[in-house]
Amino acid sequence: MLASNAEPTKLRATVKWIDGVSFVAETGSGHALVVDGAAEAGGRNLGPRPMELVLAGTAACTAFDVVWILKKARQPVSDCVVDAEAERAPEDPKVFTRIHLRYRIRGNGLNQAQVERAVKLSKEKYCSATLMLAKTAEITFEVAIEDLRPDPAPSA
C-alpha cells in the first residue's frame, strides 16, 4: 500500500499496429520489439505473442529478484535461469490458470537455504508479476542448485 504522500510509479508503453495482427511495442525506457499473432489469427510469426511476453516478463521479474536477493546475502551466484510454463483457460478471457517456474541457480558454494529463501521472497513479496498473476493462476515452483565447487578427491 502506498503512503498517502507517495506518488504511484508509472510505466509507459506504446503499441502501434503494423498490419494483420503485427504490432511494434515501444517501452517507456526506449526499447522496441515486434509482437505478432499466430498464423491462424492472421499473424506472420514476426515476433512473440502477447501472452508469451507476459510469461517471459514474469520469469524475468522473479529471476531479477532472486539474483538481487542472493547478491545482497553475499551468495556466490554465477547463473540464474528460470524456465516458465503456463496453462491458460480454454475460454475467453484465456487467463493463465497455472504457472510452473523452474529455477536453475549456479554458484560456487551456494547455501541451499539462502537460495530457497530468495525464491520464496520473490514469489511472496517482491515479484509484482507473480503476485498479480496469482490472482488467477496457481503458481508452483521448483529449485535446482548446481554447486560449481569441484568434488573432493576420493579417499584412498
Short mmCIF file of N, CA and C in Angstrom, two decimals:
data_model
loop_
_atom_site.label_atom_id
_atom_site.label_comp_id
_atom_site.label_asym_id
_atom_site.label_seq_id
_atom_site.Cartn_x
_atom_site.Cartn_y
_atom_site.Cartn_z
N MET A 1 0.84 -1.18 0.00
CA MET A 1 0.00 0.00 0.00
C MET A 1 0.88 1.23 0.00
N LEU A 2 0.54 2.20 -0.84
CA LEU A 2 1.33 3.42 -0.92
C LEU A 2 1.03 4.33 0.26
N ALA A 3 2.08 5.00 0.73
CA ALA A 3 1.86 6.00 1.77
C ALA A 3 1.08 7.15 1.16
N SER A 4 0.38 7.91 1.98
CA SER A 4 -0.52 8.95 1.47
C SER A 4 0.21 10.01 0.65
N ASN A 5 1.49 10.25 0.91
CA ASN A 5 2.20 11.28 0.15
C ASN A 5 3.03 10.70 -0.99
N ALA A 6 2.99 9.39 -1.17
CA ALA A 6 3.79 8.76 -2.23
C ALA A 6 3.04 8.82 -3.56
N GLU A 7 3.80 9.09 -4.60
CA GLU A 7 3.24 9.09 -5.96
C GLU A 7 3.31 7.68 -6.51
N PRO A 8 2.27 7.23 -7.22
CA PRO A 8 2.35 5.90 -7.82
C PRO A 8 3.43 5.87 -8.91
N THR A 9 4.09 4.73 -9.03
CA THR A 9 5.09 4.55 -10.08
C THR A 9 4.35 4.32 -11.39
N LYS A 10 4.80 5.00 -12.42
CA LYS A 10 4.16 4.85 -13.73
C LYS A 10 5.12 4.23 -14.72
N LEU A 11 4.63 3.27 -15.45
CA LEU A 11 5.36 2.70 -16.58
C LEU A 11 4.57 3.07 -17.83
N ARG A 12 5.27 3.17 -18.92
CA ARG A 12 4.61 3.54 -20.17
C ARG A 12 5.01 2.59 -21.29
N ALA A 13 4.10 2.39 -22.21
CA ALA A 13 4.37 1.61 -23.42
C ALA A 13 3.44 2.12 -24.50
N THR A 14 3.93 2.08 -25.73
CA THR A 14 3.12 2.44 -26.89
C THR A 14 3.16 1.26 -27.85
N VAL A 15 2.00 0.87 -28.33
CA VAL A 15 1.90 -0.23 -29.27
C VAL A 15 1.27 0.31 -30.55
N LYS A 16 1.97 0.13 -31.68
CA LYS A 16 1.49 0.63 -32.97
C LYS A 16 1.23 -0.56 -33.90
N TRP A 17 0.06 -0.55 -34.48
CA TRP A 17 -0.34 -1.59 -35.43
C TRP A 17 0.46 -1.44 -36.71
N ILE A 18 1.00 -2.56 -37.22
CA ILE A 18 1.72 -2.56 -38.49
C ILE A 18 0.76 -3.01 -39.58
N ASP A 19 0.34 -4.28 -39.51
CA ASP A 19 -0.69 -4.82 -40.40
C ASP A 19 -1.08 -6.19 -39.87
N GLY A 20 -2.17 -6.75 -40.39
CA GLY A 20 -2.63 -8.04 -39.90
C GLY A 20 -2.79 -8.00 -38.39
N VAL A 21 -2.04 -8.84 -37.69
CA VAL A 21 -2.02 -8.79 -36.22
C VAL A 21 -0.58 -8.57 -35.73
N SER A 22 0.17 -7.80 -36.51
CA SER A 22 1.55 -7.45 -36.15
C SER A 22 1.57 -6.04 -35.60
N PHE A 23 2.34 -5.86 -34.53
CA PHE A 23 2.45 -4.57 -33.86
C PHE A 23 3.90 -4.32 -33.48
N VAL A 24 4.26 -3.07 -33.31
CA VAL A 24 5.54 -2.72 -32.71
C VAL A 24 5.22 -2.13 -31.35
N ALA A 25 5.83 -2.70 -30.32
CA ALA A 25 5.66 -2.21 -28.96
C ALA A 25 6.93 -1.46 -28.58
N GLU A 26 6.77 -0.25 -28.05
CA GLU A 26 7.92 0.51 -27.55
C GLU A 26 7.68 0.83 -26.09
N THR A 27 8.68 0.50 -25.28
CA THR A 27 8.55 0.73 -23.85
C THR A 27 8.97 2.14 -23.49
N GLY A 28 8.59 2.56 -22.31
CA GLY A 28 8.97 3.88 -21.83
C GLY A 28 10.47 4.07 -21.70
N SER A 29 11.20 2.96 -21.57
CA SER A 29 12.66 3.05 -21.48
C SER A 29 13.32 3.07 -22.87
N GLY A 30 12.49 3.10 -23.92
CA GLY A 30 13.01 3.27 -25.27
C GLY A 30 13.36 1.99 -26.01
N HIS A 31 12.90 0.84 -25.54
CA HIS A 31 13.17 -0.42 -26.22
C HIS A 31 11.95 -0.82 -27.04
N ALA A 32 12.21 -1.39 -28.21
CA ALA A 32 11.11 -1.76 -29.10
C ALA A 32 11.22 -3.23 -29.48
N LEU A 33 10.05 -3.83 -29.74
CA LEU A 33 10.02 -5.19 -30.23
C LEU A 33 8.75 -5.39 -31.03
N VAL A 34 8.82 -6.36 -31.93
CA VAL A 34 7.66 -6.71 -32.74
C VAL A 34 6.86 -7.76 -31.98
N VAL A 35 5.55 -7.59 -31.95
CA VAL A 35 4.63 -8.54 -31.35
C VAL A 35 3.72 -9.01 -32.48
N ASP A 36 3.49 -10.32 -32.56
CA ASP A 36 2.67 -10.83 -33.66
C ASP A 36 1.80 -11.97 -33.15
N GLY A 37 0.80 -12.30 -33.92
CA GLY A 37 -0.12 -13.37 -33.58
C GLY A 37 0.23 -14.65 -34.32
N ALA A 38 -0.46 -15.70 -33.95
CA ALA A 38 -0.30 -16.99 -34.61
C ALA A 38 -0.87 -16.92 -36.03
N ALA A 39 -0.42 -17.81 -36.89
CA ALA A 39 -0.88 -17.82 -38.29
C ALA A 39 -2.40 -17.96 -38.37
N GLU A 40 -2.99 -18.80 -37.50
CA GLU A 40 -4.45 -18.99 -37.55
C GLU A 40 -5.22 -17.73 -37.16
N ALA A 41 -4.52 -16.76 -36.57
CA ALA A 41 -5.16 -15.48 -36.23
C ALA A 41 -4.76 -14.39 -37.21
N GLY A 42 -4.04 -14.77 -38.27
CA GLY A 42 -3.61 -13.79 -39.27
C GLY A 42 -2.19 -13.29 -39.07
N GLY A 43 -1.46 -13.89 -38.14
CA GLY A 43 -0.09 -13.48 -37.88
C GLY A 43 0.90 -14.06 -38.87
N ARG A 44 2.10 -13.48 -38.87
CA ARG A 44 3.16 -13.95 -39.75
C ARG A 44 4.38 -14.43 -38.96
N ASN A 45 4.21 -14.64 -37.66
CA ASN A 45 5.28 -15.13 -36.79
C ASN A 45 6.50 -14.22 -36.81
N LEU A 46 6.26 -12.91 -36.79
CA LEU A 46 7.36 -11.95 -36.79
C LEU A 46 7.88 -11.64 -35.39
N GLY A 47 7.17 -12.07 -34.38
CA GLY A 47 7.60 -11.79 -33.01
C GLY A 47 6.80 -12.63 -32.04
N PRO A 48 7.12 -12.49 -30.75
CA PRO A 48 6.39 -13.26 -29.74
C PRO A 48 4.93 -12.85 -29.65
N ARG A 49 4.13 -13.76 -29.12
CA ARG A 49 2.72 -13.48 -28.86
C ARG A 49 2.62 -12.64 -27.59
N PRO A 50 1.57 -11.85 -27.44
CA PRO A 50 1.44 -11.02 -26.24
C PRO A 50 1.51 -11.79 -24.94
N MET A 51 0.84 -12.94 -24.85
CA MET A 51 0.86 -13.69 -23.60
C MET A 51 2.20 -14.36 -23.35
N GLU A 52 2.96 -14.64 -24.42
CA GLU A 52 4.32 -15.13 -24.23
C GLU A 52 5.17 -14.04 -23.54
N LEU A 53 4.92 -12.80 -23.92
CA LEU A 53 5.64 -11.69 -23.28
C LEU A 53 5.28 -11.56 -21.82
N VAL A 54 4.00 -11.78 -21.49
CA VAL A 54 3.58 -11.74 -20.09
C VAL A 54 4.32 -12.82 -19.30
N LEU A 55 4.39 -14.04 -19.87
CA LEU A 55 5.07 -15.13 -19.19
C LEU A 55 6.57 -14.87 -19.08
N ALA A 56 7.19 -14.41 -20.16
CA ALA A 56 8.62 -14.10 -20.13
C ALA A 56 8.91 -12.96 -19.15
N GLY A 57 8.04 -11.96 -19.12
CA GLY A 57 8.22 -10.87 -18.18
C GLY A 57 8.12 -11.34 -16.74
N THR A 58 7.24 -12.29 -16.50
CA THR A 58 7.09 -12.86 -15.15
C THR A 58 8.36 -13.60 -14.75
N ALA A 59 8.89 -14.42 -15.66
CA ALA A 59 10.13 -15.15 -15.37
C ALA A 59 11.28 -14.19 -15.15
N ALA A 60 11.36 -13.14 -15.94
CA ALA A 60 12.43 -12.14 -15.78
C ALA A 60 12.29 -11.39 -14.46
N CYS A 61 11.07 -11.07 -14.09
CA CYS A 61 10.81 -10.35 -12.84
C CYS A 61 11.31 -11.16 -11.64
N THR A 62 10.95 -12.43 -11.59
CA THR A 62 11.35 -13.25 -10.45
C THR A 62 12.85 -13.57 -10.49
N ALA A 63 13.42 -13.78 -11.68
CA ALA A 63 14.86 -14.01 -11.79
C ALA A 63 15.64 -12.80 -11.28
N PHE A 64 15.18 -11.61 -11.66
CA PHE A 64 15.80 -10.36 -11.19
C PHE A 64 15.82 -10.34 -9.67
N ASP A 65 14.67 -10.62 -9.06
CA ASP A 65 14.58 -10.62 -7.59
C ASP A 65 15.54 -11.63 -6.97
N VAL A 66 15.54 -12.85 -7.48
CA VAL A 66 16.35 -13.92 -6.89
C VAL A 66 17.83 -13.56 -6.94
N VAL A 67 18.30 -13.08 -8.08
CA VAL A 67 19.71 -12.69 -8.19
C VAL A 67 20.01 -11.54 -7.24
N TRP A 68 19.14 -10.55 -7.20
CA TRP A 68 19.33 -9.38 -6.33
C TRP A 68 19.39 -9.81 -4.86
N ILE A 69 18.46 -10.66 -4.44
CA ILE A 69 18.42 -11.12 -3.04
C ILE A 69 19.67 -11.94 -2.71
N LEU A 70 20.08 -12.82 -3.62
CA LEU A 70 21.27 -13.64 -3.37
C LEU A 70 22.53 -12.78 -3.29
N LYS A 71 22.63 -11.78 -4.15
CA LYS A 71 23.80 -10.89 -4.10
C LYS A 71 23.81 -10.09 -2.79
N LYS A 72 22.63 -9.61 -2.36
CA LYS A 72 22.53 -8.89 -1.09
C LYS A 72 22.95 -9.78 0.08
N ALA A 73 22.68 -11.09 -0.03
CA ALA A 73 23.04 -12.05 1.01
C ALA A 73 24.48 -12.54 0.84
N ARG A 74 25.19 -11.93 -0.10
CA ARG A 74 26.59 -12.28 -0.38
C ARG A 74 26.77 -13.75 -0.78
N GLN A 75 25.79 -14.24 -1.52
CA GLN A 75 25.88 -15.60 -2.03
C GLN A 75 26.61 -15.58 -3.37
N PRO A 76 27.48 -16.57 -3.64
CA PRO A 76 28.29 -16.57 -4.87
C PRO A 76 27.51 -17.07 -6.09
N VAL A 77 26.43 -16.39 -6.43
CA VAL A 77 25.62 -16.80 -7.57
C VAL A 77 26.34 -16.42 -8.87
N SER A 78 26.40 -17.36 -9.81
CA SER A 78 27.05 -17.08 -11.09
C SER A 78 26.10 -17.23 -12.28
N ASP A 79 24.93 -17.86 -12.06
CA ASP A 79 23.97 -18.02 -13.15
C ASP A 79 22.59 -18.27 -12.55
N CYS A 80 21.60 -17.77 -13.23
CA CYS A 80 20.21 -17.99 -12.82
C CYS A 80 19.37 -18.11 -14.09
N VAL A 81 18.71 -19.24 -14.23
CA VAL A 81 17.82 -19.48 -15.36
C VAL A 81 16.46 -19.84 -14.79
N VAL A 82 15.42 -19.21 -15.30
CA VAL A 82 14.06 -19.55 -14.89
C VAL A 82 13.30 -20.03 -16.12
N ASP A 83 12.90 -21.30 -16.09
CA ASP A 83 12.06 -21.85 -17.16
C ASP A 83 10.62 -21.72 -16.69
N ALA A 84 9.76 -21.13 -17.50
CA ALA A 84 8.37 -20.91 -17.12
C ALA A 84 7.44 -21.62 -18.09
N GLU A 85 6.43 -22.29 -17.53
CA GLU A 85 5.39 -22.94 -18.33
C GLU A 85 4.06 -22.49 -17.77
N ALA A 86 3.12 -22.20 -18.64
CA ALA A 86 1.80 -21.75 -18.19
C ALA A 86 0.70 -22.50 -18.92
N GLU A 87 -0.41 -22.67 -18.21
CA GLU A 87 -1.64 -23.19 -18.82
C GLU A 87 -2.64 -22.05 -18.80
N ARG A 88 -3.44 -21.99 -19.85
CA ARG A 88 -4.44 -20.93 -19.96
C ARG A 88 -5.85 -21.51 -19.93
N ALA A 89 -6.78 -20.68 -19.51
CA ALA A 89 -8.18 -21.08 -19.51
C ALA A 89 -8.61 -21.37 -20.96
N PRO A 90 -9.52 -22.33 -21.17
CA PRO A 90 -9.92 -22.67 -22.53
C PRO A 90 -10.83 -21.63 -23.18
N GLU A 91 -11.50 -20.84 -22.37
CA GLU A 91 -12.44 -19.84 -22.90
C GLU A 91 -11.93 -18.42 -22.64
N ASP A 92 -12.41 -17.48 -23.43
CA ASP A 92 -12.05 -16.07 -23.23
C ASP A 92 -12.62 -15.53 -21.94
N PRO A 93 -11.91 -14.73 -21.21
CA PRO A 93 -10.52 -14.36 -21.45
C PRO A 93 -9.61 -15.50 -21.04
N LYS A 94 -8.69 -15.84 -21.88
CA LYS A 94 -7.84 -17.00 -21.65
C LYS A 94 -6.70 -16.67 -20.69
N VAL A 95 -7.09 -16.40 -19.44
CA VAL A 95 -6.11 -16.05 -18.41
C VAL A 95 -5.25 -17.26 -18.08
N PHE A 96 -4.09 -16.99 -17.51
CA PHE A 96 -3.27 -18.09 -17.01
C PHE A 96 -3.99 -18.71 -15.83
N THR A 97 -4.05 -20.04 -15.80
CA THR A 97 -4.65 -20.75 -14.68
C THR A 97 -3.61 -21.49 -13.85
N ARG A 98 -2.50 -21.85 -14.49
CA ARG A 98 -1.39 -22.49 -13.80
C ARG A 98 -0.08 -21.98 -14.38
N ILE A 99 0.88 -21.72 -13.50
CA ILE A 99 2.22 -21.33 -13.94
C ILE A 99 3.20 -22.15 -13.10
N HIS A 100 4.15 -22.77 -13.77
CA HIS A 100 5.20 -23.50 -13.06
C HIS A 100 6.54 -22.87 -13.42
N LEU A 101 7.31 -22.52 -12.40
CA LEU A 101 8.62 -21.89 -12.57
C LEU A 101 9.70 -22.86 -12.11
N ARG A 102 10.68 -23.11 -12.98
CA ARG A 102 11.84 -23.95 -12.63
C ARG A 102 13.05 -23.05 -12.55
N TYR A 103 13.58 -22.90 -11.35
CA TYR A 103 14.77 -22.08 -11.11
C TYR A 103 16.00 -22.97 -11.18
N ARG A 104 16.96 -22.59 -12.00
CA ARG A 104 18.24 -23.30 -12.06
C ARG A 104 19.31 -22.28 -11.66
N ILE A 105 19.85 -22.45 -10.46
CA ILE A 105 20.78 -21.49 -9.88
C ILE A 105 22.15 -22.15 -9.79
N ARG A 106 23.18 -21.44 -10.26
CA ARG A 106 24.55 -21.96 -10.20
C ARG A 106 25.41 -21.03 -9.37
N GLY A 107 26.38 -21.63 -8.72
CA GLY A 107 27.34 -20.83 -7.96
C GLY A 107 28.34 -21.73 -7.28
N ASN A 108 29.36 -21.11 -6.76
CA ASN A 108 30.45 -21.82 -6.11
C ASN A 108 30.25 -21.76 -4.60
N GLY A 109 29.54 -22.75 -4.04
CA GLY A 109 29.31 -22.78 -2.61
C GLY A 109 28.03 -22.08 -2.17
N LEU A 110 26.99 -22.15 -2.98
CA LEU A 110 25.71 -21.54 -2.62
C LEU A 110 25.09 -22.25 -1.42
N ASN A 111 24.46 -21.48 -0.56
CA ASN A 111 23.74 -22.02 0.59
C ASN A 111 22.32 -22.34 0.14
N GLN A 112 21.92 -23.61 0.21
CA GLN A 112 20.61 -24.04 -0.28
C GLN A 112 19.48 -23.28 0.41
N ALA A 113 19.58 -23.08 1.71
CA ALA A 113 18.53 -22.37 2.46
C ALA A 113 18.41 -20.93 1.98
N GLN A 114 19.54 -20.29 1.65
CA GLN A 114 19.50 -18.90 1.16
C GLN A 114 18.86 -18.84 -0.24
N VAL A 115 19.15 -19.82 -1.07
CA VAL A 115 18.55 -19.85 -2.41
C VAL A 115 17.04 -20.04 -2.30
N GLU A 116 16.61 -21.00 -1.50
CA GLU A 116 15.17 -21.24 -1.33
C GLU A 116 14.48 -20.03 -0.71
N ARG A 117 15.13 -19.36 0.21
CA ARG A 117 14.58 -18.14 0.82
C ARG A 117 14.41 -17.05 -0.25
N ALA A 118 15.41 -16.90 -1.12
CA ALA A 118 15.34 -15.89 -2.17
C ALA A 118 14.15 -16.15 -3.11
N VAL A 119 13.95 -17.40 -3.49
CA VAL A 119 12.84 -17.76 -4.37
C VAL A 119 11.51 -17.48 -3.69
N LYS A 120 11.38 -17.86 -2.44
CA LYS A 120 10.12 -17.63 -1.71
C LYS A 120 9.86 -16.14 -1.50
N LEU A 121 10.89 -15.37 -1.18
CA LEU A 121 10.71 -13.92 -1.03
C LEU A 121 10.26 -13.28 -2.34
N SER A 122 10.84 -13.73 -3.44
CA SER A 122 10.42 -13.20 -4.73
C SER A 122 8.95 -13.50 -4.97
N LYS A 123 8.56 -14.77 -4.78
CA LYS A 123 7.18 -15.19 -5.05
C LYS A 123 6.17 -14.53 -4.13
N GLU A 124 6.52 -14.37 -2.86
CA GLU A 124 5.55 -13.91 -1.86
C GLU A 124 5.59 -12.41 -1.56
N LYS A 125 6.69 -11.74 -1.92
CA LYS A 125 6.82 -10.34 -1.50
C LYS A 125 7.24 -9.37 -2.60
N TYR A 126 8.22 -9.74 -3.42
CA TYR A 126 8.85 -8.76 -4.31
C TYR A 126 8.41 -8.79 -5.77
N CYS A 127 8.10 -9.95 -6.32
CA CYS A 127 7.82 -10.02 -7.75
C CYS A 127 6.38 -9.57 -8.05
N SER A 128 6.27 -8.39 -8.58
CA SER A 128 4.95 -7.82 -8.91
C SER A 128 4.19 -8.73 -9.87
N ALA A 129 4.89 -9.30 -10.83
CA ALA A 129 4.22 -10.12 -11.84
C ALA A 129 3.62 -11.38 -11.23
N THR A 130 4.39 -12.12 -10.42
CA THR A 130 3.83 -13.35 -9.85
C THR A 130 2.71 -13.03 -8.87
N LEU A 131 2.84 -11.94 -8.15
CA LEU A 131 1.79 -11.57 -7.20
C LEU A 131 0.49 -11.21 -7.93
N MET A 132 0.60 -10.51 -9.06
CA MET A 132 -0.60 -10.18 -9.84
C MET A 132 -1.22 -11.44 -10.45
N LEU A 133 -0.36 -12.26 -11.07
CA LEU A 133 -0.87 -13.44 -11.77
C LEU A 133 -1.42 -14.49 -10.81
N ALA A 134 -0.99 -14.46 -9.56
CA ALA A 134 -1.50 -15.41 -8.57
C ALA A 134 -2.99 -15.19 -8.29
N LYS A 135 -3.55 -14.08 -8.77
CA LYS A 135 -4.98 -13.82 -8.61
C LYS A 135 -5.81 -14.77 -9.47
N THR A 136 -5.23 -15.26 -10.57
CA THR A 136 -5.96 -16.17 -11.45
C THR A 136 -5.27 -17.51 -11.64
N ALA A 137 -3.99 -17.59 -11.31
CA ALA A 137 -3.22 -18.80 -11.59
C ALA A 137 -2.61 -19.40 -10.33
N GLU A 138 -2.61 -20.71 -10.29
CA GLU A 138 -1.86 -21.41 -9.25
C GLU A 138 -0.40 -21.37 -9.69
N ILE A 139 0.48 -20.83 -8.84
CA ILE A 139 1.90 -20.72 -9.20
C ILE A 139 2.70 -21.68 -8.35
N THR A 140 3.39 -22.59 -9.03
CA THR A 140 4.24 -23.56 -8.35
C THR A 140 5.67 -23.35 -8.82
N PHE A 141 6.61 -23.89 -8.05
CA PHE A 141 8.00 -23.74 -8.45
C PHE A 141 8.84 -24.89 -7.94
N GLU A 142 9.99 -25.03 -8.56
CA GLU A 142 11.00 -25.97 -8.11
C GLU A 142 12.35 -25.30 -8.27
N VAL A 143 13.30 -25.72 -7.44
CA VAL A 143 14.63 -25.10 -7.44
C VAL A 143 15.68 -26.19 -7.61
N ALA A 144 16.58 -25.98 -8.55
CA ALA A 144 17.74 -26.85 -8.73
C ALA A 144 18.99 -25.99 -8.55
N ILE A 145 19.86 -26.44 -7.67
CA ILE A 145 21.09 -25.70 -7.40
C ILE A 145 22.26 -26.52 -7.93
N GLU A 146 23.10 -25.88 -8.72
CA GLU A 146 24.31 -26.55 -9.21
C GLU A 146 25.50 -25.89 -8.53
N ASP A 147 26.16 -26.65 -7.68
CA ASP A 147 27.34 -26.16 -6.98
C ASP A 147 28.54 -26.36 -7.90
N LEU A 148 29.25 -25.29 -8.17
CA LEU A 148 30.37 -25.35 -9.10
C LEU A 148 31.69 -25.71 -8.44
N ARG A 149 31.67 -25.97 -7.13
CA ARG A 149 32.90 -26.39 -6.46
C ARG A 149 33.29 -27.77 -6.97
N PRO A 150 34.56 -28.00 -7.14
CA PRO A 150 34.97 -29.35 -7.59
C PRO A 150 34.67 -30.38 -6.51
N ASP A 151 34.30 -31.57 -6.94
CA ASP A 151 34.07 -32.66 -5.98
C ASP A 151 35.39 -33.00 -5.30
N PRO A 152 35.31 -33.29 -3.99
CA PRO A 152 36.55 -33.67 -3.32
C PRO A 152 37.09 -34.99 -3.88
N ALA A 153 38.39 -35.10 -3.85
CA ALA A 153 39.01 -36.33 -4.36
C ALA A 153 38.63 -37.50 -3.48
N PRO A 154 38.37 -38.65 -4.07
CA PRO A 154 38.01 -39.82 -3.26
C PRO A 154 39.17 -40.22 -2.35
N SER A 155 38.83 -40.71 -1.15
CA SER A 155 39.88 -41.16 -0.22
C SER A 155 40.41 -42.50 -0.67
N ALA A 156 41.66 -42.70 -0.36
CA ALA A 156 42.29 -43.96 -0.77
C ALA A 156 42.04 -45.04 0.22
#
